[in-house]
Amino acid sequence: MILSPQICLFLTVISLSSCASATLKEVEEIPPPLGAKKEIVPTNEKAPAEDAAVMPESGLLQIKSVLAKYHQSKSVQMELKKRVFMALLERENISEGQLSFSKGQLRLRIDKPHPSEVIVDNNNIWLVDQLPEGSKPPIQVARVRVDKLSPQSRAKSPLAFIFRDLKVWDEFKLVGEKVADEKITYSLKPIHPKEWRNVAKLAIRLDQKGKQVLAVSYWDDLENETSWVFRKVDFDVPVSKDFFKYSPPKDITIMEY
């Protein structure tokens, strides 16, 4: 079975735990990390300089502190908007949906332009793609087993690692920061690039006052950009015990990834 473009796309979104009020414009205004080509971000802002005044320990502690807020909550629900910008083609794709997160488990529903779901429980990552009307079968299902995640998996699902385990942030070095209106954007690079093949640079934008994540962007070696904006966060929303479980239809062939 060949994975559909939608499932390949959402392999990069399989674990999140952040949010805040924001717009797509705010994602586009996240300054690129050091070395990013300015044209990949439609803004007049310059990339933050790699400055000796930047205090890596302080910045990483703040990132972990904000993300810990979401891990400690019983459940978090939010809306999200994702933007993928392909630098060589100068083309972008935008998708919208809703995200629910609880203690490392996740359910992401993409409503448009292509209906899809990503469900992360303690053992599996399920990717469910609704195929065009009249297709047989009507859906395509892929599974990634959590215990088989590897450095190669990081290339397909960087956010699954960035947000699933706070210790992962120790694998990044802080190379720049920018503060404006109580919002701070940290720019980072992986310490061991080979272990983060699709993440050459990363930026995370925080609301310092509200201790929330506003947006996340990362760039690969070809300067392709993937960005998320998180908004309308709701903490401690009651969810059923089966909300983060998924059972595929018996007549569906599962793609083991």
CSV table of C-alpha atoms in Angstrom, one decimal:
chain,number,residue,atom,x,y,z
A,1,MET,CA,0.0,0.0,0.0
A,2,ILE,CA,1.2,3.5,-0.8
A,3,LEU,CA,0.6,6.2,1.7
A,4,SER,CA,-1.6,9.0,0.4
A,5,PRO,CA,-0.2,12.5,0.3
A,6,GLN,CA,-2.5,13.4,3.2
A,7,ILE,CA,-1.1,10.7,5.5
A,8,CYS,CA,2.5,11.5,4.5
A,9,LEU,CA,1.7,15.1,5.4
A,10,PHE,CA,0.2,14.3,8.8
A,11,LEU,CA,3.1,12.0,9.7
A,12,THR,CA,4.7,15.3,10.7
A,13,VAL,CA,2.0,16.2,13.2
A,14,ILE,CA,1.6,13.2,15.4
A,15,SER,CA,2.1,14.7,18.9
A,16,LEU,CA,1.4,18.2,20.2
A,17,SER,CA,0.7,19.9,23.5
A,18,SER,CA,0.5,23.7,23.1
A,19,CYS,CA,-1.7,26.6,22.1
A,20,ALA,CA,-2.9,30.2,22.4
A,21,SER,CA,-4.8,32.8,20.5
A,22,ALA,CA,-3.1,33.6,17.3
A,23,THR,CA,-3.6,34.1,13.5
A,24,LEU,CA,-1.9,32.6,10.5
A,25,LYS,CA,-0.1,36.0,10.1
A,26,GLU,CA,1.5,35.4,13.4
A,27,VAL,CA,3.0,32.1,12.2
A,28,GLU,CA,4.3,33.9,9.1
A,29,GLU,CA,5.9,36.5,11.3
A,30,ILE,CA,7.9,34.1,13.3
A,31,PRO,CA,11.5,35.1,12.4
A,32,PRO,CA,13.5,32.2,10.9
A,33,PRO,CA,16.4,30.8,12.9
A,34,LEU,CA,19.9,31.8,12.1
A,35,GLY,CA,20.9,30.9,8.5
A,36,ALA,CA,17.3,30.7,7.1
A,37,LYS,CA,16.7,32.4,3.8
A,38,LYS,CA,14.7,35.4,4.3
A,39,GLU,CA,12.4,34.7,1.4
A,40,ILE,CA,10.9,31.6,3.0
A,41,VAL,CA,9.1,33.8,5.6
A,42,PRO,CA,6.8,36.5,4.1
A,43,THR,CA,7.8,39.2,6.5
A,44,ASN,CA,10.1,42.2,6.7
A,45,GLU,CA,11.6,41.0,10.0
A,46,LYS,CA,15.2,39.8,10.0
A,47,ALA,CA,16.4,36.6,11.5
A,48,PRO,CA,17.6,36.9,15.1
A,49,ALA,CA,21.3,37.0,15.3
A,50,GLU,CA,23.4,34.4,17.0
A,51,ASP,CA,24.4,36.5,19.9
A,52,ALA,CA,26.7,35.7,22.8
A,53,ALA,CA,24.2,37.5,25.1
A,54,VAL,CA,21.6,34.7,24.5
A,55,MET,CA,21.5,32.5,27.7
A,56,PRO,CA,20.7,29.0,26.4
A,57,GLU,CA,20.0,27.5,29.8
A,58,SER,CA,17.5,30.2,30.7
A,59,GLY,CA,15.7,30.0,27.3
A,60,LEU,CA,15.4,26.2,27.3
A,61,LEU,CA,14.1,26.3,30.9
A,62,GLN,CA,11.4,28.7,29.8
A,63,ILE,CA,10.4,26.5,26.9
A,64,LYS,CA,10.2,23.4,29.2
A,65,SER,CA,8.3,25.3,31.8
A,66,VAL,CA,5.6,26.4,29.4
A,67,LEU,CA,5.2,23.0,27.8
A,68,ALA,CA,5.1,21.4,31.3
A,69,LYS,CA,1.9,23.3,31.9
A,70,TYR,CA,0.2,21.3,29.1
A,71,HIS,CA,1.6,18.0,30.3
A,72,GLN,CA,0.3,18.6,33.8
A,73,SER,CA,-3.2,19.4,32.7
A,74,LYS,CA,-5.8,16.6,32.7
A,75,SER,CA,-6.7,17.5,29.1
A,76,VAL,CA,-6.2,20.3,26.6
A,77,GLN,CA,-8.3,21.1,23.6
A,78,MET,CA,-7.6,23.8,20.9
A,79,GLU,CA,-7.9,24.8,17.3
A,80,LEU,CA,-4.9,24.7,15.0
A,81,LYS,CA,-3.9,26.0,11.7
A,82,LYS,CA,-1.0,24.4,9.8
A,83,ARG,CA,1.0,26.0,7.0
A,84,VAL,CA,3.5,24.1,4.8
A,85,PHE,CA,5.6,26.3,2.5
A,86,MET,CA,7.6,24.6,-0.3
A,87,ALA,CA,10.5,26.9,-1.0
A,88,LEU,CA,11.6,25.7,-4.4
A,89,LEU,CA,8.0,25.7,-5.7
A,90,GLU,CA,7.1,28.9,-3.8
A,91,ARG,CA,3.8,27.2,-3.0
A,92,GLU,CA,2.0,26.8,0.3
A,93,ASN,CA,-0.7,24.4,1.7
A,94,ILE,CA,-2.9,25.4,4.6
A,95,SER,CA,-5.0,23.0,6.7
A,96,GLU,CA,-7.2,23.5,9.8
A,97,GLY,CA,-8.5,21.3,12.5
A,98,GLN,CA,-8.8,20.6,16.2
A,99,LEU,CA,-6.5,19.0,18.7
A,100,SER,CA,-7.1,17.2,22.0
A,101,PHE,CA,-4.2,16.3,24.2
A,102,SER,CA,-4.0,14.4,27.6
A,103,LYS,CA,-1.0,13.0,29.4
A,104,GLY,CA,0.9,12.2,26.2
A,105,GLN,CA,-2.2,10.9,24.3
A,106,LEU,CA,-3.5,12.9,21.3
A,107,ARG,CA,-6.3,13.1,18.9
A,108,LEU,CA,-6.0,15.5,15.9
A,109,ARG,CA,-8.8,16.0,13.5
A,110,ILE,CA,-8.2,17.9,10.3
A,111,ASP,CA,-11.4,19.2,8.8
A,112,LYS,CA,-10.1,20.9,5.7
A,113,PRO,CA,-9.0,20.8,3.0
A,114,HIS,CA,-8.7,17.0,3.4
A,115,PRO,CA,-10.5,15.2,6.3
A,116,SER,CA,-7.9,13.2,8.3
A,117,GLU,CA,-7.3,12.1,11.8
A,118,VAL,CA,-4.3,11.3,13.9
A,119,ILE,CA,-4.7,9.3,17.1
A,120,VAL,CA,-1.9,8.8,19.5
A,121,ASP,CA,-2.4,6.4,22.5
A,122,ASN,CA,0.2,4.8,24.8
A,123,ASN,CA,1.1,2.1,22.2
A,124,ASN,CA,0.3,3.3,18.7
A,125,ILE,CA,0.1,6.2,16.4
A,126,TRP,CA,-2.8,5.9,14.0
A,127,LEU,CA,-3.2,7.9,10.8
A,128,VAL,CA,-6.6,7.8,9.2
A,129,ASP,CA,-7.2,9.4,5.8
A,130,GLN,CA,-10.6,9.8,4.3
A,131,LEU,CA,-10.3,9.0,0.5
A,132,PRO,CA,-12.3,10.7,-2.3
A,133,GLU,CA,-16.0,9.8,-2.4
A,134,GLY,CA,-16.6,6.5,-4.1
A,135,SER,CA,-13.2,5.0,-3.2
A,136,LYS,CA,-12.9,1.5,-2.0
A,137,PRO,CA,-12.0,1.2,0.8
A,138,PRO,CA,-13.3,4.7,1.8
A,139,ILE,CA,-10.4,5.3,4.2
A,140,GLN,CA,-6.7,4.5,4.4
A,141,VAL,CA,-5.1,3.6,7.7
A,142,ALA,CA,-1.4,3.6,8.8
A,143,ARG,CA,0.1,2.7,12.1
A,144,VAL,CA,3.4,3.6,13.8
A,145,ARG,CA,4.2,1.6,16.9
A,146,VAL,CA,5.4,3.9,19.7
A,147,ASP,CA,8.0,1.3,20.9
A,148,LYS,CA,9.6,1.3,17.4
A,149,LEU,CA,10.1,5.0,17.0
A,150,SER,CA,13.6,5.7,15.9
A,151,PRO,CA,15.8,8.6,14.6
A,152,GLN,CA,14.4,7.8,11.2
A,153,SER,CA,10.9,8.4,12.7
A,154,ARG,CA,12.0,11.8,13.8
A,155,ALA,CA,12.4,12.7,10.1
A,156,LYS,CA,8.8,11.9,9.6
A,157,SER,CA,7.3,13.2,12.9
A,158,PRO,CA,9.6,15.8,14.5
A,159,LEU,CA,6.8,17.2,16.7
A,160,ALA,CA,6.0,13.8,18.1
A,161,PHE,CA,9.4,14.1,19.9
A,162,ILE,CA,9.6,17.8,20.5
A,163,PHE,CA,6.4,17.8,22.5
A,164,ARG,CA,6.1,14.3,23.8
A,165,ASP,CA,9.2,14.4,26.0
A,166,LEU,CA,10.6,17.6,27.6
A,167,LYS,CA,14.1,16.1,27.7
A,168,VAL,CA,14.2,16.2,23.9
A,169,TRP,CA,14.8,20.0,24.2
A,170,ASP,CA,18.2,19.1,25.6
A,171,GLU,CA,19.1,18.0,22.1
A,172,PHE,CA,18.7,21.6,20.8
A,173,LYS,CA,20.9,24.6,21.2
A,174,LEU,CA,19.5,28.1,21.4
A,175,VAL,CA,20.9,30.4,18.7
A,176,GLY,CA,18.7,33.5,18.9
A,177,GLU,CA,15.7,35.2,20.6
A,178,LYS,CA,13.4,38.1,19.9
A,179,VAL,CA,11.1,39.8,22.4
A,180,ALA,CA,8.1,41.9,21.4
A,181,ASP,CA,4.9,42.7,23.3
A,182,GLU,CA,5.5,40.1,26.0
A,183,LYS,CA,6.0,37.5,23.3
A,184,ILE,CA,9.3,35.8,22.8
A,185,THR,CA,10.5,33.8,19.8
A,186,TYR,CA,13.4,31.4,20.4
A,187,SER,CA,15.4,30.1,17.4
A,188,LEU,CA,17.2,26.8,17.8
A,189,LYS,CA,19.2,24.2,16.0
A,190,PRO,CA,19.7,20.5,16.7
A,191,ILE,CA,23.0,19.6,18.4
A,192,HIS,CA,23.2,16.4,16.4
A,193,PRO,CA,21.7,17.3,12.9
A,194,LYS,CA,21.8,13.7,11.7
A,195,GLU,CA,19.3,12.7,14.3
A,196,TRP,CA,16.9,15.4,13.2
A,197,ARG,CA,17.0,15.0,9.4
A,198,ASN,CA,14.0,17.2,8.6
A,199,VAL,CA,14.7,19.8,11.2
A,200,ALA,CA,17.6,22.0,10.3
A,201,LYS,CA,16.2,25.0,12.2
A,202,LEU,CA,13.3,25.5,14.6
A,203,ALA,CA,11.5,28.4,16.1
A,204,ILE,CA,9.0,28.5,19.0
A,205,ARG,CA,6.9,31.5,19.9
A,206,LEU,CA,5.8,31.9,23.5
A,207,ASP,CA,3.4,34.2,25.4
A,208,GLN,CA,5.5,35.0,28.4
A,209,LYS,CA,2.7,36.4,30.5
A,210,GLY,CA,0.2,33.7,29.8
A,211,LYS,CA,2.8,30.9,29.7
A,212,GLN,CA,1.4,29.6,26.4
A,213,VAL,CA,2.8,28.4,23.1
A,214,LEU,CA,1.6,30.6,20.3
A,215,ALA,CA,3.2,28.9,17.3
A,216,VAL,CA,6.0,26.6,16.2
A,217,SER,CA,7.9,26.5,12.9
A,218,TYR,CA,10.7,24.4,11.5
A,219,TRP,CA,12.7,24.3,8.3
A,220,ASP,CA,14.4,21.4,6.6
A,221,ASP,CA,17.7,21.6,4.6
A,222,LEU,CA,15.9,22.7,1.5
A,223,GLU,CA,14.3,25.6,3.4
A,224,ASN,CA,10.8,24.1,3.3
A,225,GLU,CA,8.9,25.5,6.2
A,226,THR,CA,6.2,23.8,8.4
A,227,SER,CA,4.4,26.1,10.8
A,228,TRP,CA,1.5,25.7,13.3
A,229,VAL,CA,-0.6,28.3,15.1
A,230,PHE,CA,-2.6,27.2,18.1
A,231,ARG,CA,-5.7,29.1,19.4
A,232,LYS,CA,-8.8,28.9,21.5
A,233,VAL,CA,-7.2,26.7,24.2
A,234,ASP,CA,-9.4,25.1,26.8
A,235,PHE,CA,-7.8,23.3,29.7
A,236,ASP,CA,-9.1,20.4,31.7
A,237,VAL,CA,-11.9,19.6,29.3
A,238,PRO,CA,-13.6,16.3,30.2
A,239,VAL,CA,-12.9,13.5,27.8
A,240,SER,CA,-14.1,9.9,27.8
A,241,LYS,CA,-11.6,7.1,28.6
A,242,ASP,CA,-12.0,5.8,25.0
A,243,PHE,CA,-11.5,9.2,23.3
A,244,PHE,CA,-7.9,8.5,22.5
A,245,LYS,CA,-8.4,4.9,21.3
A,246,TYR,CA,-8.9,3.8,17.7
A,247,SER,CA,-10.0,0.5,16.3
A,248,PRO,CA,-9.7,0.2,12.5
A,249,PRO,CA,-12.5,-1.5,10.5
A,250,LYS,CA,-11.9,-5.2,10.1
A,251,ASP,CA,-11.9,-5.1,6.3
A,252,ILE,CA,-9.2,-2.4,6.1
A,253,THR,CA,-5.5,-3.3,5.3
A,254,ILE,CA,-3.3,-1.5,7.8
A,255,MET,CA,0.0,0.1,6.5
A,256,GLU,CA,2.6,-0.6,9.2
A,257,TYR,CA,5.1,2.2,9.1
